[in-house]
Coordinates of C-alpha atoms and ligand atoms in Angstrom, one line a residue:
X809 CA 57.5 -43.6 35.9
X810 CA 56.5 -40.2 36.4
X811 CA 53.1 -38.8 33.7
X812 CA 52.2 -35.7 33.3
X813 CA 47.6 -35.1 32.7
X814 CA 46.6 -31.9 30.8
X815 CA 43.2 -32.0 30.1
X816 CA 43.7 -29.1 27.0
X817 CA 41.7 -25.7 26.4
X818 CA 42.0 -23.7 29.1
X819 CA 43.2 -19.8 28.9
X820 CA 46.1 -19.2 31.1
X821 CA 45.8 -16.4 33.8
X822 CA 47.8 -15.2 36.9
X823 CA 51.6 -14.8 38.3
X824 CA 54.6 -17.2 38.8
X825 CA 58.1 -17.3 40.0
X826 CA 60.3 -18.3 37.4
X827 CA 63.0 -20.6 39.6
X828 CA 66.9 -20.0 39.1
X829 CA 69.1 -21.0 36.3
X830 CA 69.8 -25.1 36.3
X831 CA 72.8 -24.3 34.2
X832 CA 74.1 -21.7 36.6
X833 CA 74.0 -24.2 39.6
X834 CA 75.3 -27.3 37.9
X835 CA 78.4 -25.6 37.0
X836 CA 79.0 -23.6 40.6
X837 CA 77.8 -26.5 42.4
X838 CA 80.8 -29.0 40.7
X839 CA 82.8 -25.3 41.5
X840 CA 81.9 -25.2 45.2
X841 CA 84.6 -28.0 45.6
X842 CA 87.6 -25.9 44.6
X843 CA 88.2 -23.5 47.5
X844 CA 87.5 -26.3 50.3
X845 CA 85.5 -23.8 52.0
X846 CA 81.7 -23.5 52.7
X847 CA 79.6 -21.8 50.1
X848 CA 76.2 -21.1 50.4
X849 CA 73.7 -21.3 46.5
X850 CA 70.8 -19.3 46.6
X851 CA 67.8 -19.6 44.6
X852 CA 69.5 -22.9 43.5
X853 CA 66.1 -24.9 41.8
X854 CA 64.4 -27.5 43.4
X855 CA 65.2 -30.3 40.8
X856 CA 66.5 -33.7 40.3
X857 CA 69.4 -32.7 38.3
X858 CA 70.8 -30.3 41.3
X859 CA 69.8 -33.7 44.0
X860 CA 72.0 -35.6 41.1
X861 CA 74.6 -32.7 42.2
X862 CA 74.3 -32.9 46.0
X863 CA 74.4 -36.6 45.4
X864 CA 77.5 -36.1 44.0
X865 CA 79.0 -33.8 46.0
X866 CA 78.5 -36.2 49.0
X867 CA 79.7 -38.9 47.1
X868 CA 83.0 -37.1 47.5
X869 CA 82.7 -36.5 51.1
X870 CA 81.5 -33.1 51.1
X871 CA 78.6 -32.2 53.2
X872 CA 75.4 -30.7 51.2
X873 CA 72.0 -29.3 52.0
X874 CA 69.4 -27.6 51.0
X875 CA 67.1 -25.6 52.9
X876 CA 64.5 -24.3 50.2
X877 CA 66.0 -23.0 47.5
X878 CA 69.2 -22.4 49.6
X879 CA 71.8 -24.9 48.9
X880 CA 74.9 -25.3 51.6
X881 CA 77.9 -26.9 50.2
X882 CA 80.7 -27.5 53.2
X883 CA 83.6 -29.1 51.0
X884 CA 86.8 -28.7 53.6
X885 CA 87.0 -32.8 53.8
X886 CA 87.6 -34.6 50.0
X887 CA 87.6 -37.9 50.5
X888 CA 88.0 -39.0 47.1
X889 CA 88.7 -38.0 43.6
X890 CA 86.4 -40.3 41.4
X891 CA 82.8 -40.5 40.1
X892 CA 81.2 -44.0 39.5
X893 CA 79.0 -44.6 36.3
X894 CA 76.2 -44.3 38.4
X895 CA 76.3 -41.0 39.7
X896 CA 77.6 -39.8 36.2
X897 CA 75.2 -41.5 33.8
X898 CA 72.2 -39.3 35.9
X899 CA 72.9 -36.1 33.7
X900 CA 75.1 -34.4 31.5
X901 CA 76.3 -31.5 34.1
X902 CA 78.0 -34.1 36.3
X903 CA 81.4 -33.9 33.6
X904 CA 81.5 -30.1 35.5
X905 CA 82.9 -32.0 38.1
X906 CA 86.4 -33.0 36.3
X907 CA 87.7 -29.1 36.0
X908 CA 87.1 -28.6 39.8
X909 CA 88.4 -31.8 40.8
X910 CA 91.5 -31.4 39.4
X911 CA 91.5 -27.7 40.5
X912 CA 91.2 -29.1 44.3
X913 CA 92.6 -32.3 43.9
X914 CA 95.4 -32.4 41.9
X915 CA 93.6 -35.5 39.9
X916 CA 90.0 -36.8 38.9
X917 CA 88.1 -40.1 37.0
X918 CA 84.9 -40.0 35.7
X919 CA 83.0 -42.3 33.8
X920 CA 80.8 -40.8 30.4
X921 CA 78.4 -38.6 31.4
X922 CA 74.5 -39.0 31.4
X923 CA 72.2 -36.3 30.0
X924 CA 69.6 -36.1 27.0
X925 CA 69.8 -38.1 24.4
X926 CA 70.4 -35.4 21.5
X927 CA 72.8 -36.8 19.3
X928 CA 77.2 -37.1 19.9
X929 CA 77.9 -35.3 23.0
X930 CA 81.8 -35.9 23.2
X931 CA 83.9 -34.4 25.6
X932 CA 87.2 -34.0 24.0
X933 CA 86.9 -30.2 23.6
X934 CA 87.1 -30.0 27.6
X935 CA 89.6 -32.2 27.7
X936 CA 91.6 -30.5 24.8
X937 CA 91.2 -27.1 27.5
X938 CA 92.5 -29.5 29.8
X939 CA 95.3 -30.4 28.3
X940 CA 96.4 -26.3 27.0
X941 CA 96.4 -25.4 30.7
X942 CA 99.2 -28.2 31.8
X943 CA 96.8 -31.0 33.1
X944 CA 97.7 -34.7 31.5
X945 CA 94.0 -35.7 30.6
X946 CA 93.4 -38.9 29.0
X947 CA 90.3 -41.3 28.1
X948 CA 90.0 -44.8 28.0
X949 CA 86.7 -46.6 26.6
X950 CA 84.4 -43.1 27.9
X951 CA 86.2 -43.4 31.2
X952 CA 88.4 -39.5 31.5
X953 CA 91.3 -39.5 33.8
X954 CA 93.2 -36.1 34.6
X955 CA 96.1 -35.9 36.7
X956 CA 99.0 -33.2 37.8
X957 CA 101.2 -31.8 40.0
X958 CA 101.3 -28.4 39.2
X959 CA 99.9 -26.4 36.2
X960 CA 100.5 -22.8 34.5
X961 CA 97.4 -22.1 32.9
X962 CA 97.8 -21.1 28.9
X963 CA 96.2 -20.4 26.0
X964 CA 92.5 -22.2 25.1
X965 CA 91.5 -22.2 22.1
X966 CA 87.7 -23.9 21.2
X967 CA 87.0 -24.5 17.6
X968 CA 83.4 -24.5 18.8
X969 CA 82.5 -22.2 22.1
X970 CA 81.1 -25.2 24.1
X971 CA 79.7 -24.2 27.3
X972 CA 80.3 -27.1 29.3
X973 CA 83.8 -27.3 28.1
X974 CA 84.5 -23.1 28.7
X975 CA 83.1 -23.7 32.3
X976 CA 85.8 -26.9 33.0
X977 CA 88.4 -24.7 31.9
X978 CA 87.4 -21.7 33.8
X979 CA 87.2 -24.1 37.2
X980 CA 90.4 -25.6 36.4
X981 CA 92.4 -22.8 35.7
X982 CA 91.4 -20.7 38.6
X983 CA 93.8 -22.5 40.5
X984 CA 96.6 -22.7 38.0
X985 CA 99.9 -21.1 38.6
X986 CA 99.3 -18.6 36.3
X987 CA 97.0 -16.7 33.6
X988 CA 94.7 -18.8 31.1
X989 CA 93.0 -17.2 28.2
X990 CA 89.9 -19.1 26.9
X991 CA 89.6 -17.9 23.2
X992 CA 86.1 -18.7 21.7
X993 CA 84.9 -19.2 24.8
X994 CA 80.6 -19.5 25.5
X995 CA 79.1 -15.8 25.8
X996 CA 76.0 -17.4 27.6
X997 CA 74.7 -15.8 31.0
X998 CA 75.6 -18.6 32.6
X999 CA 79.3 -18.5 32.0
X1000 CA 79.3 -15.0 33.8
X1001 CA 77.3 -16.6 36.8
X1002 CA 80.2 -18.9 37.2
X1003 CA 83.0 -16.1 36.5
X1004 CA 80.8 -14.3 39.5
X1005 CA 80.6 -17.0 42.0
X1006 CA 84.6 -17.4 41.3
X1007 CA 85.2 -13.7 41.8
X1008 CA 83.7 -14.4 44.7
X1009 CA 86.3 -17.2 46.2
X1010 CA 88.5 -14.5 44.8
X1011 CA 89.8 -15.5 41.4
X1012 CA 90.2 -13.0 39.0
X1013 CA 87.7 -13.7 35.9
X1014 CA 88.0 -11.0 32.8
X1015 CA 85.6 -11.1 30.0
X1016 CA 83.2 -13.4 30.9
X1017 CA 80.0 -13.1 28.4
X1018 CA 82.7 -12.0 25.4
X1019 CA 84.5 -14.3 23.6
X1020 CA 87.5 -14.1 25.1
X1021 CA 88.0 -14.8 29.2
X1022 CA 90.7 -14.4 31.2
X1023 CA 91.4 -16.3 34.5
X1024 CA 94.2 -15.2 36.8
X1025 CA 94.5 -18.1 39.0
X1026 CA 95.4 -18.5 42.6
X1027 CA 96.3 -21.5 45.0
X1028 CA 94.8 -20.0 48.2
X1029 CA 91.0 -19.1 48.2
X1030 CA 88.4 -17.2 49.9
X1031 CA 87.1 -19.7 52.2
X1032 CA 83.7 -18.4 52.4
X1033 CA 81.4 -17.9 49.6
X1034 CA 77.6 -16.1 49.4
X1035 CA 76.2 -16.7 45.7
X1036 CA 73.0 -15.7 44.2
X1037 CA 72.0 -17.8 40.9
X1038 CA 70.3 -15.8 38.0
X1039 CA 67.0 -16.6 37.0
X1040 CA 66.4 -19.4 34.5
X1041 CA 65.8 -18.3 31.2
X1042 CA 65.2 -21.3 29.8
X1043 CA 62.7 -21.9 31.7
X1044 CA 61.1 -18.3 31.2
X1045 CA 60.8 -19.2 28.0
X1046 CA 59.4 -22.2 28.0
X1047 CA 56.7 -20.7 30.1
X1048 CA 56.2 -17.9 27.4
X1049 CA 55.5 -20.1 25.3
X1050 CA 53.0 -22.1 27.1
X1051 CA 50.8 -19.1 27.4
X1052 CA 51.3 -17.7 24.0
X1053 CA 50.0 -21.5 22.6
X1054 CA 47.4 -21.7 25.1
X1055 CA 46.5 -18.1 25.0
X1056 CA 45.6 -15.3 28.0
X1057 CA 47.4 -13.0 29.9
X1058 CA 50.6 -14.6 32.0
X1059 CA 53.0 -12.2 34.3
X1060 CA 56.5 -13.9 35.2
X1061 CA 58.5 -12.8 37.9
X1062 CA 62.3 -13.4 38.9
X1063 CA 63.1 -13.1 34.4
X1064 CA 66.0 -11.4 33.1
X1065 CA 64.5 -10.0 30.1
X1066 CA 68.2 -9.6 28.1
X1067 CA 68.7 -13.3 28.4
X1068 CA 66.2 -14.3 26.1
X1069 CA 65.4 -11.3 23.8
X1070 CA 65.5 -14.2 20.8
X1071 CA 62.4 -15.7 22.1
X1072 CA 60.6 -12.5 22.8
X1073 CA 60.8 -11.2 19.5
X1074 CA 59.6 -14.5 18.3
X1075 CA 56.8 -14.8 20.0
X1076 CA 55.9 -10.8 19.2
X1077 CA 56.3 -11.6 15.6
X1078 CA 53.5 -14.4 16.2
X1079 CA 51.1 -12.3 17.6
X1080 CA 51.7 -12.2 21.5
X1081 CA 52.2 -8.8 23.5
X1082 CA 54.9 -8.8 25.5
X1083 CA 56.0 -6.4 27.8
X1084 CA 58.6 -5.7 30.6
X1085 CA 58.4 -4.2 34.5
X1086 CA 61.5 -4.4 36.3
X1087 CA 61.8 -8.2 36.8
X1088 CA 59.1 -9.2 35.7
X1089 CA 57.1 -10.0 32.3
X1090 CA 53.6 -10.3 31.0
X1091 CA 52.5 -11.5 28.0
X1092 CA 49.5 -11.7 26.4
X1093 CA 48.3 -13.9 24.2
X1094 CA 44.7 -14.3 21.9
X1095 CA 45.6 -18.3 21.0
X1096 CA 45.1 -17.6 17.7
X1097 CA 48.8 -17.4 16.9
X1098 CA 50.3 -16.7 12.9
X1099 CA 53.9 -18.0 11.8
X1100 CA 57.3 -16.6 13.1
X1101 CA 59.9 -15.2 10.4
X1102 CA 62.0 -18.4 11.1
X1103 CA 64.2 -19.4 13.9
X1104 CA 68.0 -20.4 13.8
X1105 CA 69.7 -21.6 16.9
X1106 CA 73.3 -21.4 18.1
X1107 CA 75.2 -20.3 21.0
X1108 CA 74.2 -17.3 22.5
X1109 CA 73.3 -14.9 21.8
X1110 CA 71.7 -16.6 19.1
X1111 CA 68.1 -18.5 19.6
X1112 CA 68.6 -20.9 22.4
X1113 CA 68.9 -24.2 21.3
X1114 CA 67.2 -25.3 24.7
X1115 CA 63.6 -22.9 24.0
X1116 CA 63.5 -24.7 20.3
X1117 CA 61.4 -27.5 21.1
X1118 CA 58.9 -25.5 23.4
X1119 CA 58.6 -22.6 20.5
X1120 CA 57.7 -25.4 17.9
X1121 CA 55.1 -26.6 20.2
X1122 CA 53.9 -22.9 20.2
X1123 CA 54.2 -22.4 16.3
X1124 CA 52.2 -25.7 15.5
X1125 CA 48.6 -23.9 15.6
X1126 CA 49.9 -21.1 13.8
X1127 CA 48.7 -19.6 10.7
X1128 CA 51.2 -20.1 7.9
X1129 CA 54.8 -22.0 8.1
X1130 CA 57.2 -22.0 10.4
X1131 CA 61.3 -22.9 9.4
X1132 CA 63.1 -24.0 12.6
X1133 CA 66.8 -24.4 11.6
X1134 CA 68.5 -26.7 14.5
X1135 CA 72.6 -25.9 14.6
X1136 CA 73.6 -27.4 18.0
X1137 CA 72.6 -30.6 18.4
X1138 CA 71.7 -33.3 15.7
X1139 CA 68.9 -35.1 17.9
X1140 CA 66.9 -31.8 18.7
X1141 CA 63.7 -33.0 17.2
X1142 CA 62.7 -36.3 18.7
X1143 CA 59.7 -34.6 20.3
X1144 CA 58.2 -34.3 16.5
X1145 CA 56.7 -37.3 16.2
X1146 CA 54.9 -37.4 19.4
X1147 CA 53.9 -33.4 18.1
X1148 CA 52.7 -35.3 15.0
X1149 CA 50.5 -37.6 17.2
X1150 CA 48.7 -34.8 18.3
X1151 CA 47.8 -33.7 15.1
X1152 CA 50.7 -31.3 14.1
X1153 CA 51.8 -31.5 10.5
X1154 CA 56.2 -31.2 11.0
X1155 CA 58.4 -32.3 8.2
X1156 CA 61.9 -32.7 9.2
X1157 CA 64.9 -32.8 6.8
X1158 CA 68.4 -32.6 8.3
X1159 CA 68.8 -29.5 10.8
X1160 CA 65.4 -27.9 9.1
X1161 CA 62.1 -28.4 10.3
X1162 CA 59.1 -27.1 8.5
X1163 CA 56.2 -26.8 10.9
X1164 CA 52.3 -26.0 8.9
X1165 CA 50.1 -24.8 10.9
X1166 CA 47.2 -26.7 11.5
X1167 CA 43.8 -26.1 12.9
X1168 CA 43.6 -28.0 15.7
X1169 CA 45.1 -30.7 17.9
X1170 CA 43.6 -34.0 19.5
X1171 CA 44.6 -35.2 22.5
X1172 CA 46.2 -38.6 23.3
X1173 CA 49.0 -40.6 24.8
X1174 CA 52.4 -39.3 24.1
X1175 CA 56.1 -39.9 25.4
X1176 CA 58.4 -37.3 26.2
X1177 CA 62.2 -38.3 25.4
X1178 CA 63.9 -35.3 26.8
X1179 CA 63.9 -32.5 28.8
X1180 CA 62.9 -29.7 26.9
X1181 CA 60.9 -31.7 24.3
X1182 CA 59.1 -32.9 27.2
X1183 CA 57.6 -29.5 28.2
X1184 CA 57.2 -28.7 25.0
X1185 CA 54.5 -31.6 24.9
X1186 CA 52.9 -30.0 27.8
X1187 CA 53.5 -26.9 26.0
X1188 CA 51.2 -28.7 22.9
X1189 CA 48.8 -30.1 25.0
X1190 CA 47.5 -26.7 26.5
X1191 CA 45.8 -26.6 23.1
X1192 CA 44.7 -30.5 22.2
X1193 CA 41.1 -30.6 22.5
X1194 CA 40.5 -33.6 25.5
X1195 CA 43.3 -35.3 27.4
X1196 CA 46.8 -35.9 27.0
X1197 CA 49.1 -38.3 29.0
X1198 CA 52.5 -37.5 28.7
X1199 CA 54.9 -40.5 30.8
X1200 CA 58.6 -40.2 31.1
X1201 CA 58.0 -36.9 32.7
X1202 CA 61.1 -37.4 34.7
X1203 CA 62.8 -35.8 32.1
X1204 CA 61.4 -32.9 32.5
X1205 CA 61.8 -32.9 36.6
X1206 CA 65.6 -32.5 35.5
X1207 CA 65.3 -29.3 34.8
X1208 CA 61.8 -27.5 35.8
X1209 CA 60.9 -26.6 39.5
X1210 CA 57.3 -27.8 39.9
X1211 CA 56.5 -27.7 36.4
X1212 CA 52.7 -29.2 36.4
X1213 CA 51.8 -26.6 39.8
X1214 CA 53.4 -23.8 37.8
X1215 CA 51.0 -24.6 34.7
X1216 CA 48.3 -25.4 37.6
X1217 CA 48.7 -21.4 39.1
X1218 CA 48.4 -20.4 35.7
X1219 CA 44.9 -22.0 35.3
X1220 CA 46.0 -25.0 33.4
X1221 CA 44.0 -28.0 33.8
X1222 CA 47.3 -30.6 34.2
X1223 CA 48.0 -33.4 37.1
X1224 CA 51.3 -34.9 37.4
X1225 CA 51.0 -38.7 38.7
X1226 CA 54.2 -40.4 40.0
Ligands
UD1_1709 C1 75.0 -26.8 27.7 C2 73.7 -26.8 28.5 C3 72.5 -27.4 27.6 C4 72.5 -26.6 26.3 C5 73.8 -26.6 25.6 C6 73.9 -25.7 24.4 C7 74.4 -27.2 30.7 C8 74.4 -28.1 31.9 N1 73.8 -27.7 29.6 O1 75.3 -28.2 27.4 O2 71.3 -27.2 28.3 O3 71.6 -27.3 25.4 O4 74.8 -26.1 26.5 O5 73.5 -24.4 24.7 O6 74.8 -26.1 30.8 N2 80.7 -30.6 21.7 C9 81.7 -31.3 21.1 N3 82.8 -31.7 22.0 C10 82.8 -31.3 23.3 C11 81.7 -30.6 23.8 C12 80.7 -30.2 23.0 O7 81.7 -31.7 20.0 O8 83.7 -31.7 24.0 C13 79.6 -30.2 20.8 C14 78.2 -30.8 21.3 O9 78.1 -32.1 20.8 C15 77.2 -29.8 20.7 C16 78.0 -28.5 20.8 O10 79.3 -28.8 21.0 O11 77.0 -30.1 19.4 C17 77.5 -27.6 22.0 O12 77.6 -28.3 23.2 P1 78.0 -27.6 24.5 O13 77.9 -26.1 24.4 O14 79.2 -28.2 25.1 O15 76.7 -28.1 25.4 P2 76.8 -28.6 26.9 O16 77.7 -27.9 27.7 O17 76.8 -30.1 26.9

């Protein structure tokens, strides 16, 4: 079991690299399958939810490696169509795989996905895509079979614009006979890396980012592909919000700043100063934070459901109350009671959580259950006066590159122990 030390208190200072987006590669890494060509992934982060991938991707007899943060995916021998539990029950991002599959294959089986614990995470909206574009999709007892012979693409519609289940359709119908329309479909940056990495094999991808996208297919693909991954802006944020608790002056490089305006202008309305060269962003922080106007998430561009749990971490020193108002997922707060261990007073009711802002924090022994609440114990801890052991920090080595040497070139005073 992996921990994570932060001894609390210190200011943070200096300059990092924020890695590339880990929902950009988990959908164009399932995607590199489709053209049985070689693609090459840069800026692809080193973390276990893209080794999950690789593992994955060799599981199916392509070859995969990473050199850095350049990741070579050599998929011109499929040996097989199917995922076993235990490759699929490593993360949610592996279900990517059943739009691509089919899209190669002709067929695909796949056991329930893994992934954070944060309440129902069915997956009948991608296989209701599925199903409008002329692929027979069934599931048995969480195991999801699809199978065809030939399919025309058609009309999508989502009651709800899920991300994983736009990108499944958008993999799936780029080698359909003909045109699909996703209507609702996910807005978020990452759905427009994945339109751009397909333009690259050479489908033709309309709209992506709007609500509507179009995807021409075609059976015969570019064989070669060159991709460069955007920057992560989840993880931008969570970073922001480590140095607005702890307080100092941070610089991040590799951000795109558009991405994750929601968070910037939350963190400006509690105090921070935030501002913007090229690529890069600097913030600066006194500590002595006051309470944002109130936070709703939802799909983009809304507040990122994802930078929730590392902005309560921020507000809980805060002058005054913060409302957070959770929409996405029903479990999005089971980092609160380990916040309350530190000393944070959080009342939850429903989808609303009313942080007060308290004086000060106490260090102690805390687990993280998640990802992104994991980090934003970290994110917490930068302020707890002593130390703080976080364990299950494996969660957060899903989906942060280096996240205690990050916090370390910032100043912080954190060890990670495996
Ligand atoms: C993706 C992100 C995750 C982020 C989430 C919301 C990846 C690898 N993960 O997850 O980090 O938190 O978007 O921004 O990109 N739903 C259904 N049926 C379905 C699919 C989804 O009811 O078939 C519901 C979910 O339970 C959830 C909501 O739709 O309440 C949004 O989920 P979705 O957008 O699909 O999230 P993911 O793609 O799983």
């Amino acid at each position: 079991m992996s921990k994570l030390v932060v001894k609390g208190g210190a200011t943070l200072s200096g300059s990092v690299r924020v890695q590339g987006a880990k929902n950009s590669a988990l959908p164009i890494l399932a995607a590199s399958i489709i053209s049985g060509g070689e693609s090459v992934i840069h800026n692809c982060p080193d973390i276990s939810d893209v080794d999950d991938a690789l593992e994955i991707l060799r599981y199916l007899g392509c070859r995969a490696r990473r050199d850095g943060t350049k990741v070579t995916v050599d998929s011109s021998e499929l040996a097989r169509t199917d995922i076993p539990e235990e490759l699929m029950c490593r993360m949610r991002g592996s279900v990517l795989f059943l739009g691509a599959l089919v899209a190669r294959a002709g067929e695909a089986k796949i056991s329930a996905p893994g992934g954070c614990r944060l309440g129902p995470r069915p997956v009948d909206l991608h296989l209701r895509a599925l199903r409008a574009i002329g692929i027979d999709a069934s599931e048995n007892e969480g195991s999801v079979r699809c199978r065809c012979a030939e399919y025309r693409g058609g009309l999508v519609y989502l009651p709800i614009p899920s991300v994983g289940a736009t990108e499944n359709a958008m993999a799936a119908a780029s080698r359909a006979r003909g045109t699909t329309v996703i209507v609702n479909a996910a807005r978020e940056p990452e759905i427009c890396d994945l339109a751009c990495y397909l333009s690259k094999l050479g489908v033709r991808v309309f709209g992506a980012g709007s609500s509507t996208v179009t995807i021409e297919g075609r059976k015969t693909l570019n064989k070669a592909a060159e991709h460069r991954l955007i920057p992560d802006r989840i993880a931008a944020a969570t970073y922001l919000c480590c140095a607005a608790a702890a307080g100092g002056k941070a610089e991040l490089r590799n951000v795109c700043v558009l991405d994750i305006c929601p968070v910037i202008r939350a963190l400006r309305e509690m105090g921070c100063e935030i501002s913007r060269r090229r690529d890069s962003l600097t913030i600066v922080s006194k500590g002595k934070l006051r309470a944002h106007g109130g936070i709703v998430t939802g799909p983009y561009p809304a507040f990122p459901t994802d930078a929730q749990p590392p902005l309560m971490a921020a507000s809980v020193l805060a002058e005054g109350s913060s409302v957070f108002t959770e929409t996405v997922f029903e479990k999005r707060y089971r980092h609160v009671p380990e916040l309350i261990k530190l000393g944070a007073d959080i009342e939850v009711e429903g989808k609303r959580a009313l942080v007060r802002g308290v004086n000060s924090l106490r260090g102690c022994e805390l687990k993280a259950e998640d990802l992104r609440g994991g980090a934003a114990l970290a994110t917490a801890a930068l302020r707890a006066e002593g130390e703080t052991v976080i364990s299950g920090f494996e969660y957060v080595k899903r989906g942060y590159e280096g996240f205690g040497r990050t916090l370390s070139e910032l100043g912080a005073q954190v060890v990670e122990i495996d």
